[in-house]
Amino acid sequence: EVANTSNELQFIDPDSIKYSDRGFLSVVAKYSEINPDTNEVINTNTFLMAIDCDNRLFRKLSVNAKLKEVKNWETPINDKLIKKTIINSCSY
């Protein structure tokens, strides 16, 4: 687990961590939405997360995508879960 909020959990697979020759990080991530009252998992999604650690940008891709496919990076403006995920994943 690399990040959480009251109703969300974000996990990464440490064995999937890779840095590209351009310095970008890629990691297989698993997002889980939980019911805060019962702690029951409502929804789960697994994806490849590309991260530009220097600029704190990210992109969600399909699990079998290539890091070269990232054309447009996203900024995690109001997403605390993604911000924590970027910071904690880049510290590996």
PDB file of N, CA and C in Angstrom:
ATOM      1  N   GLU A   1       0.853  -1.191   0.000  1.00  0.00           N
ATOM      2  CA  GLU A   1       0.000   0.000   0.000  1.00  0.00           C
ATOM      3  C   GLU A   1       0.885   1.235   0.000  1.00  0.00           C
ATOM      4  N   VAL A   2       0.650   2.113  -0.956  1.00  0.00           N
ATOM      5  CA  VAL A   2       1.457   3.335  -1.031  1.00  0.00           C
ATOM      6  C   VAL A   2       0.663   4.592  -0.706  1.00  0.00           C
ATOM      7  N   ALA A   3      -0.669   4.492  -0.736  1.00  0.00           N
ATOM      8  CA  ALA A   3      -1.492   5.665  -0.440  1.00  0.00           C
ATOM      9  C   ALA A   3      -2.894   5.223  -0.067  1.00  0.00           C
ATOM     10  N   ASN A   4      -3.569   6.085   0.712  1.00  0.00           N
ATOM     11  CA  ASN A   4      -4.960   5.800   1.047  1.00  0.00           C
ATOM     12  C   ASN A   4      -5.688   7.077   1.428  1.00  0.00           C
ATOM     13  N   THR A   5      -7.009   7.029   1.291  1.00  0.00           N
ATOM     14  CA  THR A   5      -7.905   8.058   1.793  1.00  0.00           C
ATOM     15  C   THR A   5      -8.975   7.308   2.564  1.00  0.00           C
ATOM     16  N   SER A   6      -9.994   8.000   3.014  1.00  0.00           N
ATOM     17  CA  SER A   6     -11.033   7.335   3.807  1.00  0.00           C
ATOM     18  C   SER A   6     -11.795   6.271   3.022  1.00  0.00           C
ATOM     19  N   ASN A   7     -11.842   6.396   1.693  1.00  0.00           N
ATOM     20  CA  ASN A   7     -12.591   5.409   0.904  1.00  0.00           C
ATOM     21  C   ASN A   7     -11.819   4.864  -0.300  1.00  0.00           C
ATOM     22  N   GLU A   8     -10.474   5.045  -0.308  1.00  0.00           N
ATOM     23  CA  GLU A   8      -9.671   4.557  -1.426  1.00  0.00           C
ATOM     24  C   GLU A   8      -8.340   4.008  -0.918  1.00  0.00           C
ATOM     25  N   LEU A   9      -7.852   2.985  -1.611  1.00  0.00           N
ATOM     26  CA  LEU A   9      -6.531   2.422  -1.334  1.00  0.00           C
ATOM     27  C   LEU A   9      -5.779   2.309  -2.651  1.00  0.00           C
ATOM     28  N   GLN A  10      -4.481   2.564  -2.605  1.00  0.00           N
ATOM     29  CA  GLN A  10      -3.651   2.417  -3.790  1.00  0.00           C
ATOM     30  C   GLN A  10      -2.469   1.526  -3.429  1.00  0.00           C
ATOM     31  N   PHE A  11      -2.297   0.454  -4.188  1.00  0.00           N
ATOM     32  CA  PHE A  11      -1.193  -0.480  -3.992  1.00  0.00           C
ATOM     33  C   PHE A  11      -0.300  -0.445  -5.221  1.00  0.00           C
ATOM     34  N   ILE A  12       0.972  -0.780  -5.045  1.00  0.00           N
ATOM     35  CA  ILE A  12       1.844  -1.011  -6.198  1.00  0.00           C
ATOM     36  C   ILE A  12       2.539  -2.349  -6.004  1.00  0.00           C
ATOM     37  N   ASP A  13       2.931  -2.944  -7.117  1.00  0.00           N
ATOM     38  CA  ASP A  13       3.693  -4.186  -7.092  1.00  0.00           C
ATOM     39  C   ASP A  13       5.168  -3.800  -7.148  1.00  0.00           C
ATOM     40  N   PRO A  14       5.904  -3.922  -6.035  1.00  0.00           N
ATOM     41  CA  PRO A  14       7.314  -3.514  -6.027  1.00  0.00           C
ATOM     42  C   PRO A  14       8.164  -4.246  -7.068  1.00  0.00           C
ATOM     43  N   ASP A  15       7.758  -5.456  -7.429  1.00  0.00           N
ATOM     44  CA  ASP A  15       8.505  -6.221  -8.429  1.00  0.00           C
ATOM     45  C   ASP A  15       8.314  -5.676  -9.848  1.00  0.00           C
ATOM     46  N   SER A  16       7.317  -4.801 -10.035  1.00  0.00           N
ATOM     47  CA  SER A  16       7.036  -4.276 -11.367  1.00  0.00           C
ATOM     48  C   SER A  16       7.708  -2.924 -11.621  1.00  0.00           C
ATOM     49  N   ILE A  17       8.385  -2.371 -10.634  1.00  0.00           N
ATOM     50  CA  ILE A  17       8.982  -1.042 -10.756  1.00  0.00           C
ATOM     51  C   ILE A  17      10.099  -1.057 -11.798  1.00  0.00           C
ATOM     52  N   LYS A  18       9.978  -0.141 -12.775  1.00  0.00           N
ATOM     53  CA  LYS A  18      10.996  -0.025 -13.819  1.00  0.00           C
ATOM     54  C   LYS A  18      11.200   1.454 -14.130  1.00  0.00           C
ATOM     55  N   TYR A  19      12.440   1.808 -14.430  1.00  0.00           N
ATOM     56  CA  TYR A  19      12.745   3.158 -14.904  1.00  0.00           C
ATOM     57  C   TYR A  19      13.137   3.072 -16.369  1.00  0.00           C
ATOM     58  N   SER A  20      12.590   3.976 -17.180  1.00  0.00           N
ATOM     59  CA  SER A  20      12.935   3.998 -18.608  1.00  0.00           C
ATOM     60  C   SER A  20      14.264   4.728 -18.787  1.00  0.00           C
ATOM     61  N   ASP A  21      14.799   4.670 -20.013  1.00  0.00           N
ATOM     62  CA  ASP A  21      16.052   5.366 -20.295  1.00  0.00           C
ATOM     63  C   ASP A  21      15.883   6.882 -20.219  1.00  0.00           C
ATOM     64  N   ARG A  22      14.650   7.359 -20.235  1.00  0.00           N
ATOM     65  CA  ARG A  22      14.386   8.793 -20.105  1.00  0.00           C
ATOM     66  C   ARG A  22      14.095   9.180 -18.653  1.00  0.00           C
ATOM     67  N   GLY A  23      14.192   8.205 -17.745  1.00  0.00           N
ATOM     68  CA  GLY A  23      14.018   8.500 -16.327  1.00  0.00           C
ATOM     69  C   GLY A  23      12.600   8.411 -15.813  1.00  0.00           C
ATOM     70  N   PHE A  24      11.680   7.935 -16.641  1.00  0.00           N
ATOM     71  CA  PHE A  24      10.294   7.797 -16.197  1.00  0.00           C
ATOM     72  C   PHE A  24      10.102   6.470 -15.481  1.00  0.00           C
ATOM     73  N   LEU A  25       9.281   6.488 -14.481  1.00  0.00           N
ATOM     74  CA  LEU A  25       8.980   5.311 -13.681  1.00  0.00           C
ATOM     75  C   LEU A  25       7.706   4.656 -14.206  1.00  0.00           C
ATOM     76  N   SER A  26       7.690   3.339 -14.234  1.00  0.00           N
ATOM     77  CA  SER A  26       6.444   2.627 -14.520  1.00  0.00           C
ATOM     78  C   SER A  26       6.265   1.575 -13.437  1.00  0.00           C
ATOM     79  N   VAL A  27       5.025   1.391 -13.039  1.00  0.00           N
ATOM     80  CA  VAL A  27       4.724   0.449 -11.971  1.00  0.00           C
ATOM     81  C   VAL A  27       3.299  -0.065 -12.159  1.00  0.00           C
ATOM     82  N   VAL A  28       3.087  -1.345 -11.862  1.00  0.00           N
ATOM     83  CA  VAL A  28       1.737  -1.893 -11.900  1.00  0.00           C
ATOM     84  C   VAL A  28       1.063  -1.497 -10.590  1.00  0.00           C
ATOM     85  N   ALA A  29      -0.076  -0.842 -10.726  1.00  0.00           N
ATOM     86  CA  ALA A  29      -0.798  -0.332  -9.559  1.00  0.00           C
ATOM     87  C   ALA A  29      -2.174  -0.970  -9.472  1.00  0.00           C
ATOM     88  N   LYS A  30      -2.673  -1.060  -8.253  1.00  0.00           N
ATOM     89  CA  LYS A  30      -4.024  -1.577  -8.028  1.00  0.00           C
ATOM     90  C   LYS A  30      -4.764  -0.563  -7.168  1.00  0.00           C
ATOM     91  N   TYR A  31      -5.876  -0.091  -7.697  1.00  0.00           N
ATOM     92  CA  TYR A  31      -6.725   0.871  -7.006  1.00  0.00           C
ATOM     93  C   TYR A  31      -7.933   0.134  -6.448  1.00  0.00           C
ATOM     94  N   SER A  32      -8.270   0.391  -5.198  1.00  0.00           N
ATOM     95  CA  SER A  32      -9.468  -0.196  -4.605  1.00  0.00           C
ATOM     96  C   SER A  32     -10.313   0.894  -3.968  1.00  0.00           C
ATOM     97  N   GLU A  33     -11.575   0.880  -4.314  1.00  0.00           N
ATOM     98  CA  GLU A  33     -12.539   1.778  -3.665  1.00  0.00           C
ATOM     99  C   GLU A  33     -13.201   0.974  -2.554  1.00  0.00           C
ATOM    100  N   ILE A  34     -13.269   1.548  -1.360  1.00  0.00           N
ATOM    101  CA  ILE A  34     -13.832   0.814  -0.229  1.00  0.00           C
ATOM    102  C   ILE A  34     -14.981   1.593   0.398  1.00  0.00           C
ATOM    103  N   ASN A  35     -15.859   0.848   1.038  1.00  0.00           N
ATOM    104  CA  ASN A  35     -16.941   1.448   1.813  1.00  0.00           C
ATOM    105  C   ASN A  35     -16.346   1.814   3.168  1.00  0.00           C
ATOM    106  N   PRO A  36     -16.288   3.110   3.523  1.00  0.00           N
ATOM    107  CA  PRO A  36     -15.649   3.503   4.772  1.00  0.00           C
ATOM    108  C   PRO A  36     -16.364   2.981   6.022  1.00  0.00           C
ATOM    109  N   ASP A  37     -17.634   2.655   5.905  1.00  0.00           N
ATOM    110  CA  ASP A  37     -18.391   2.162   7.058  1.00  0.00           C
ATOM    111  C   ASP A  37     -18.113   0.692   7.353  1.00  0.00           C
ATOM    112  N   THR A  38     -17.942  -0.101   6.285  1.00  0.00           N
ATOM    113  CA  THR A  38     -17.765  -1.542   6.468  1.00  0.00           C
ATOM    114  C   THR A  38     -16.369  -2.037   6.084  1.00  0.00           C
ATOM    115  N   ASN A  39     -15.559  -1.165   5.476  1.00  0.00           N
ATOM    116  CA  ASN A  39     -14.244  -1.530   4.931  1.00  0.00           C
ATOM    117  C   ASN A  39     -14.326  -2.583   3.834  1.00  0.00           C
ATOM    118  N   GLU A  40     -15.499  -2.763   3.264  1.00  0.00           N
ATOM    119  CA  GLU A  40     -15.704  -3.715   2.180  1.00  0.00           C
ATOM    120  C   GLU A  40     -15.234  -3.094   0.863  1.00  0.00           C
ATOM    121  N   VAL A  41     -14.521  -3.880   0.041  1.00  0.00           N
ATOM    122  CA  VAL A  41     -14.065  -3.410  -1.262  1.00  0.00           C
ATOM    123  C   VAL A  41     -15.259  -3.340  -2.208  1.00  0.00           C
ATOM    124  N   ILE A  42     -15.466  -2.172  -2.798  1.00  0.00           N
ATOM    125  CA  ILE A  42     -16.579  -1.950  -3.722  1.00  0.00           C
ATOM    126  C   ILE A  42     -16.126  -2.173  -5.162  1.00  0.00           C
ATOM    127  N   ASN A  43     -14.914  -1.714  -5.468  1.00  0.00           N
ATOM    128  CA  ASN A  43     -14.427  -1.728  -6.841  1.00  0.00           C
ATOM    129  C   ASN A  43     -12.908  -1.837  -6.824  1.00  0.00           C
ATOM    130  N   THR A  44     -12.346  -2.562  -7.774  1.00  0.00           N
ATOM    131  CA  THR A  44     -10.890  -2.696  -7.885  1.00  0.00           C
ATOM    132  C   THR A  44     -10.497  -2.564  -9.351  1.00  0.00           C
ATOM    133  N   ASN A  45      -9.374  -1.900  -9.593  1.00  0.00           N
ATOM    134  CA  ASN A  45      -8.883  -1.706 -10.945  1.00  0.00           C
ATOM    135  C   ASN A  45      -7.360  -1.820 -10.938  1.00  0.00           C
ATOM    136  N   THR A  46      -6.807  -2.614 -11.849  1.00  0.00           N
ATOM    137  CA  THR A  46      -5.362  -2.756 -11.972  1.00  0.00           C
ATOM    138  C   THR A  46      -4.927  -2.105 -13.278  1.00  0.00           C
ATOM    139  N   PHE A  47      -3.832  -1.352 -13.225  1.00  0.00           N
ATOM    140  CA  PHE A  47      -3.364  -0.622 -14.400  1.00  0.00           C
ATOM    141  C   PHE A  47      -1.865  -0.372 -14.293  1.00  0.00           C
ATOM    142  N   LEU A  48      -1.273   0.023 -15.405  1.00  0.00           N
ATOM    143  CA  LEU A  48       0.120   0.434 -15.420  1.00  0.00           C
ATOM    144  C   LEU A  48       0.134   1.942 -15.196  1.00  0.00           C
ATOM    145  N   MET A  49       0.935   2.380 -14.256  1.00  0.00           N
ATOM    146  CA  MET A  49       1.021   3.808 -13.981  1.00  0.00           C
ATOM    147  C   MET A  49       2.401   4.293 -14.394  1.00  0.00           C
ATOM    148  N   ALA A  50       2.420   5.254 -15.301  1.00  0.00           N
ATOM    149  CA  ALA A  50       3.663   5.896 -15.724  1.00  0.00           C
ATOM    150  C   ALA A  50       3.797   7.168 -14.904  1.00  0.00           C
ATOM    151  N   ILE A  51       5.000   7.405 -14.384  1.00  0.00           N
ATOM    152  CA  ILE A  51       5.209   8.555 -13.504  1.00  0.00           C
ATOM    153  C   ILE A  51       6.456   9.317 -13.938  1.00  0.00           C
ATOM    154  N   ASP A  52       6.303  10.619 -14.056  1.00  0.00           N
ATOM    155  CA  ASP A  52       7.429  11.530 -14.255  1.00  0.00           C
ATOM    156  C   ASP A  52       7.725  12.088 -12.866  1.00  0.00           C
ATOM    157  N   CYS A  53       8.686  11.471 -12.171  1.00  0.00           N
ATOM    158  CA  CYS A  53       8.971  11.836 -10.777  1.00  0.00           C
ATOM    159  C   CYS A  53       9.443  13.281 -10.631  1.00  0.00           C
ATOM    160  N   ASP A  54      10.244  13.759 -11.581  1.00  0.00           N
ATOM    161  CA  ASP A  54      10.777  15.120 -11.484  1.00  0.00           C
ATOM    162  C   ASP A  54       9.684  16.182 -11.516  1.00  0.00           C
ATOM    163  N   ASN A  55       8.679  15.971 -12.364  1.00  0.00           N
ATOM    164  CA  ASN A  55       7.617  16.971 -12.527  1.00  0.00           C
ATOM    165  C   ASN A  55       6.311  16.580 -11.836  1.00  0.00           C
ATOM    166  N   ARG A  56       6.317  15.428 -11.145  1.00  0.00           N
ATOM    167  CA  ARG A  56       5.140  14.907 -10.453  1.00  0.00           C
ATOM    168  C   ARG A  56       3.914  14.824 -11.363  1.00  0.00           C
ATOM    169  N   LEU A  57       4.138  14.202 -12.519  1.00  0.00           N
ATOM    170  CA  LEU A  57       3.066  13.976 -13.482  1.00  0.00           C
ATOM    171  C   LEU A  57       2.847  12.478 -13.595  1.00  0.00           C
ATOM    172  N   PHE A  58       1.678  12.090 -14.095  1.00  0.00           N
ATOM    173  CA  PHE A  58       1.372  10.659 -14.217  1.00  0.00           C
ATOM    174  C   PHE A  58       0.483  10.409 -15.415  1.00  0.00           C
ATOM    175  N   ARG A  59       0.359   9.138 -15.723  1.00  0.00           N
ATOM    176  CA  ARG A  59      -0.568   8.684 -16.754  1.00  0.00           C
ATOM    177  C   ARG A  59      -0.949   7.248 -16.433  1.00  0.00           C
ATOM    178  N   LYS A  60      -2.227   6.947 -16.481  1.00  0.00           N
ATOM    179  CA  LYS A  60      -2.698   5.577 -16.298  1.00  0.00           C
ATOM    180  C   LYS A  60      -2.801   4.923 -17.668  1.00  0.00           C
ATOM    181  N   LEU A  61      -2.257   3.698 -17.777  1.00  0.00           N
ATOM    182  CA  LEU A  61      -2.266   2.952 -19.034  1.00  0.00           C
ATOM    183  C   LEU A  61      -2.785   1.548 -18.770  1.00  0.00           C
ATOM    184  N   SER A  62      -3.106   0.831 -19.838  1.00  0.00           N
ATOM    185  CA  SER A  62      -3.486  -0.565 -19.652  1.00  0.00           C
ATOM    186  C   SER A  62      -2.253  -1.335 -19.173  1.00  0.00           C
ATOM    187  N   VAL A  63      -2.472  -2.422 -18.472  1.00  0.00           N
ATOM    188  CA  VAL A  63      -1.393  -3.176 -17.841  1.00  0.00           C
ATOM    189  C   VAL A  63      -0.306  -3.592 -18.831  1.00  0.00           C
ATOM    190  N   ASN A  64      -0.680  -3.908 -20.063  1.00  0.00           N
ATOM    191  CA  ASN A  64       0.307  -4.388 -21.041  1.00  0.00           C
ATOM    192  C   ASN A  64       0.830  -3.280 -21.965  1.00  0.00           C
ATOM    193  N   ALA A  65       0.562  -2.023 -21.644  1.00  0.00           N
ATOM    194  CA  ALA A  65       1.021  -0.900 -22.470  1.00  0.00           C
ATOM    195  C   ALA A  65       2.523  -0.691 -22.319  1.00  0.00           C
ATOM    196  N   LYS A  66       3.090   0.040 -23.240  1.00  0.00           N
ATOM    197  CA  LYS A  66       4.514   0.393 -23.204  1.00  0.00           C
ATOM    198  C   LYS A  66       4.640   1.845 -22.750  1.00  0.00           C
ATOM    199  N   LEU A  67       5.683   2.124 -21.996  1.00  0.00           N
ATOM    200  CA  LEU A  67       5.896   3.470 -21.487  1.00  0.00           C
ATOM    201  C   LEU A  67       6.059   4.481 -22.620  1.00  0.00           C
ATOM    202  N   LYS A  68       6.534   4.018 -23.772  1.00  0.00           N
ATOM    203  CA  LYS A  68       6.701   4.903 -24.935  1.00  0.00           C
ATOM    204  C   LYS A  68       5.354   5.456 -25.419  1.00  0.00           C
ATOM    205  N   GLU A  69       4.270   4.785 -25.035  1.00  0.00           N
ATOM    206  CA  GLU A  69       2.949   5.196 -25.507  1.00  0.00           C
ATOM    207  C   GLU A  69       2.425   6.440 -24.798  1.00  0.00           C
ATOM    208  N   VAL A  70       3.121   6.921 -23.763  1.00  0.00           N
ATOM    209  CA  VAL A  70       2.656   8.110 -23.037  1.00  0.00           C
ATOM    210  C   VAL A  70       2.895   9.336 -23.901  1.00  0.00           C
ATOM    211  N   LYS A  71       1.813   9.982 -24.270  1.00  0.00           N
ATOM    212  CA  LYS A  71       1.896  11.201 -25.076  1.00  0.00           C
ATOM    213  C   LYS A  71       1.526  12.419 -24.234  1.00  0.00           C
ATOM    214  N   ASN A  72       0.503  12.271 -23.439  1.00  0.00           N
ATOM    215  CA  ASN A  72       0.013  13.390 -22.637  1.00  0.00           C
ATOM    216  C   ASN A  72       0.044  13.022 -21.163  1.00  0.00           C
ATOM    217  N   TRP A  73       0.815  13.773 -20.393  1.00  0.00           N
ATOM    218  CA  TRP A  73       0.893  13.546 -18.955  1.00  0.00           C
ATOM    219  C   TRP A  73      -0.246  14.280 -18.264  1.00  0.00           C
ATOM    220  N   GLU A  74      -0.645  13.774 -17.104  1.00  0.00           N
ATOM    221  CA  GLU A  74      -1.701  14.406 -16.313  1.00  0.00           C
ATOM    222  C   GLU A  74      -1.111  14.964 -15.028  1.00  0.00           C
ATOM    223  N   THR A  75      -1.713  16.045 -14.533  1.00  0.00           N
ATOM    224  CA  THR A  75      -1.313  16.646 -13.267  1.00  0.00           C
ATOM    225  C   THR A  75      -2.345  16.252 -12.218  1.00  0.00           C
ATOM    226  N   PRO A  76      -1.914  15.736 -11.072  1.00  0.00           N
ATOM    227  CA  PRO A  76      -2.873  15.320 -10.032  1.00  0.00           C
ATOM    228  C   PRO A  76      -3.328  16.508  -9.175  1.00  0.00           C
ATOM    229  N   ILE A  77      -3.998  17.463  -9.779  1.00  0.00           N
ATOM    230  CA  ILE A  77      -4.320  18.725  -9.118  1.00  0.00           C
ATOM    231  C   ILE A  77      -5.078  18.534  -7.804  1.00  0.00           C
ATOM    232  N   ASN A  78      -6.237  17.931  -7.833  1.00  0.00           N
ATOM    233  CA  ASN A  78      -7.040  17.780  -6.616  1.00  0.00           C
ATOM    234  C   ASN A  78      -7.186  16.328  -6.194  1.00  0.00           C
ATOM    235  N   ASP A  79      -6.220  15.507  -6.530  1.00  0.00           N
ATOM    236  CA  ASP A  79      -6.313  14.077  -6.228  1.00  0.00           C
ATOM    237  C   ASP A  79      -5.224  13.692  -5.224  1.00  0.00           C
ATOM    238  N   LYS A  80      -5.579  13.712  -3.942  1.00  0.00           N
ATOM    239  CA  LYS A  80      -4.609  13.409  -2.884  1.00  0.00           C
ATOM    240  C   LYS A  80      -4.064  11.998  -3.002  1.00  0.00           C
ATOM    241  N   LEU A  81      -4.905  11.053  -3.419  1.00  0.00           N
ATOM    242  CA  LEU A  81      -4.463   9.663  -3.544  1.00  0.00           C
ATOM    243  C   LEU A  81      -3.355   9.539  -4.585  1.00  0.00           C
ATOM    244  N   ILE A  82      -3.545  10.158  -5.742  1.00  0.00           N
ATOM    245  CA  ILE A  82      -2.533  10.095  -6.800  1.00  0.00           C
ATOM    246  C   ILE A  82      -1.271  10.839  -6.377  1.00  0.00           C
ATOM    247  N   LYS A  83      -1.421  11.988  -5.729  1.00  0.00           N
ATOM    248  CA  LYS A  83      -0.245  12.735  -5.261  1.00  0.00           C
ATOM    249  C   LYS A  83       0.596  11.889  -4.309  1.00  0.00           C
ATOM    250  N   LYS A  84      -0.059  11.235  -3.343  1.00  0.00           N
ATOM    251  CA  LYS A  84       0.653  10.367  -2.392  1.00  0.00           C
ATOM    252  C   LYS A  84       1.290   9.187  -3.111  1.00  0.00           C
ATOM    253  N   THR A  85       0.574   8.626  -4.090  1.00  0.00           N
ATOM    254  CA  THR A  85       1.094   7.493  -4.858  1.00  0.00           C
ATOM    255  C   THR A  85       2.366   7.881  -5.608  1.00  0.00           C
ATOM    256  N   ILE A  86       2.365   9.049  -6.233  1.00  0.00           N
ATOM    257  CA  ILE A  86       3.536   9.519  -6.975  1.00  0.00           C
ATOM    258  C   ILE A  86       4.718   9.699  -6.023  1.00  0.00           C
ATOM    259  N   ILE A  87       4.508  10.422  -4.947  1.00  0.00           N
ATOM    260  CA  ILE A  87       5.589  10.689  -3.992  1.00  0.00           C
ATOM    261  C   ILE A  87       6.157   9.397  -3.418  1.00  0.00           C
ATOM    262  N   ASN A  88       5.277   8.501  -2.973  1.00  0.00           N
ATOM    263  CA  ASN A  88       5.737   7.260  -2.348  1.00  0.00           C
ATOM    264  C   ASN A  88       6.354   6.290  -3.364  1.00  0.00           C
ATOM    265  N   SER A  89       5.822   6.237  -4.571  1.00  0.00           N
ATOM    266  CA  SER A  89       6.384   5.338  -5.583  1.00  0.00           C
ATOM    267  C   SER A  89       7.762   5.831  -6.038  1.00  0.00           C
ATOM    268  N   CYS A  90       7.941   7.128  -6.141  1.00  0.00           N
ATOM    269  CA  CYS A  90       9.219   7.685  -6.604  1.00  0.00           C
ATOM    270  C   CYS A  90      10.313   7.519  -5.550  1.00  0.00           C
ATOM    271  N   SER A  91       9.941   7.194  -4.340  1.00  0.00           N
ATOM    272  CA  SER A  91      10.953   7.003  -3.296  1.00  0.00           C
ATOM    273  C   SER A  91      11.554   5.593  -3.314  1.00  0.00           C
ATOM    274  N   TYR A  92      11.027   4.685  -4.166  1.00  0.00           N
ATOM    275  CA  TYR A  92      11.576   3.331  -4.270  1.00  0.00           C
ATOM    276  C   TYR A  92      12.888   3.347  -5.009  1.00  0.00           C
TER     277      TYR A  92
END
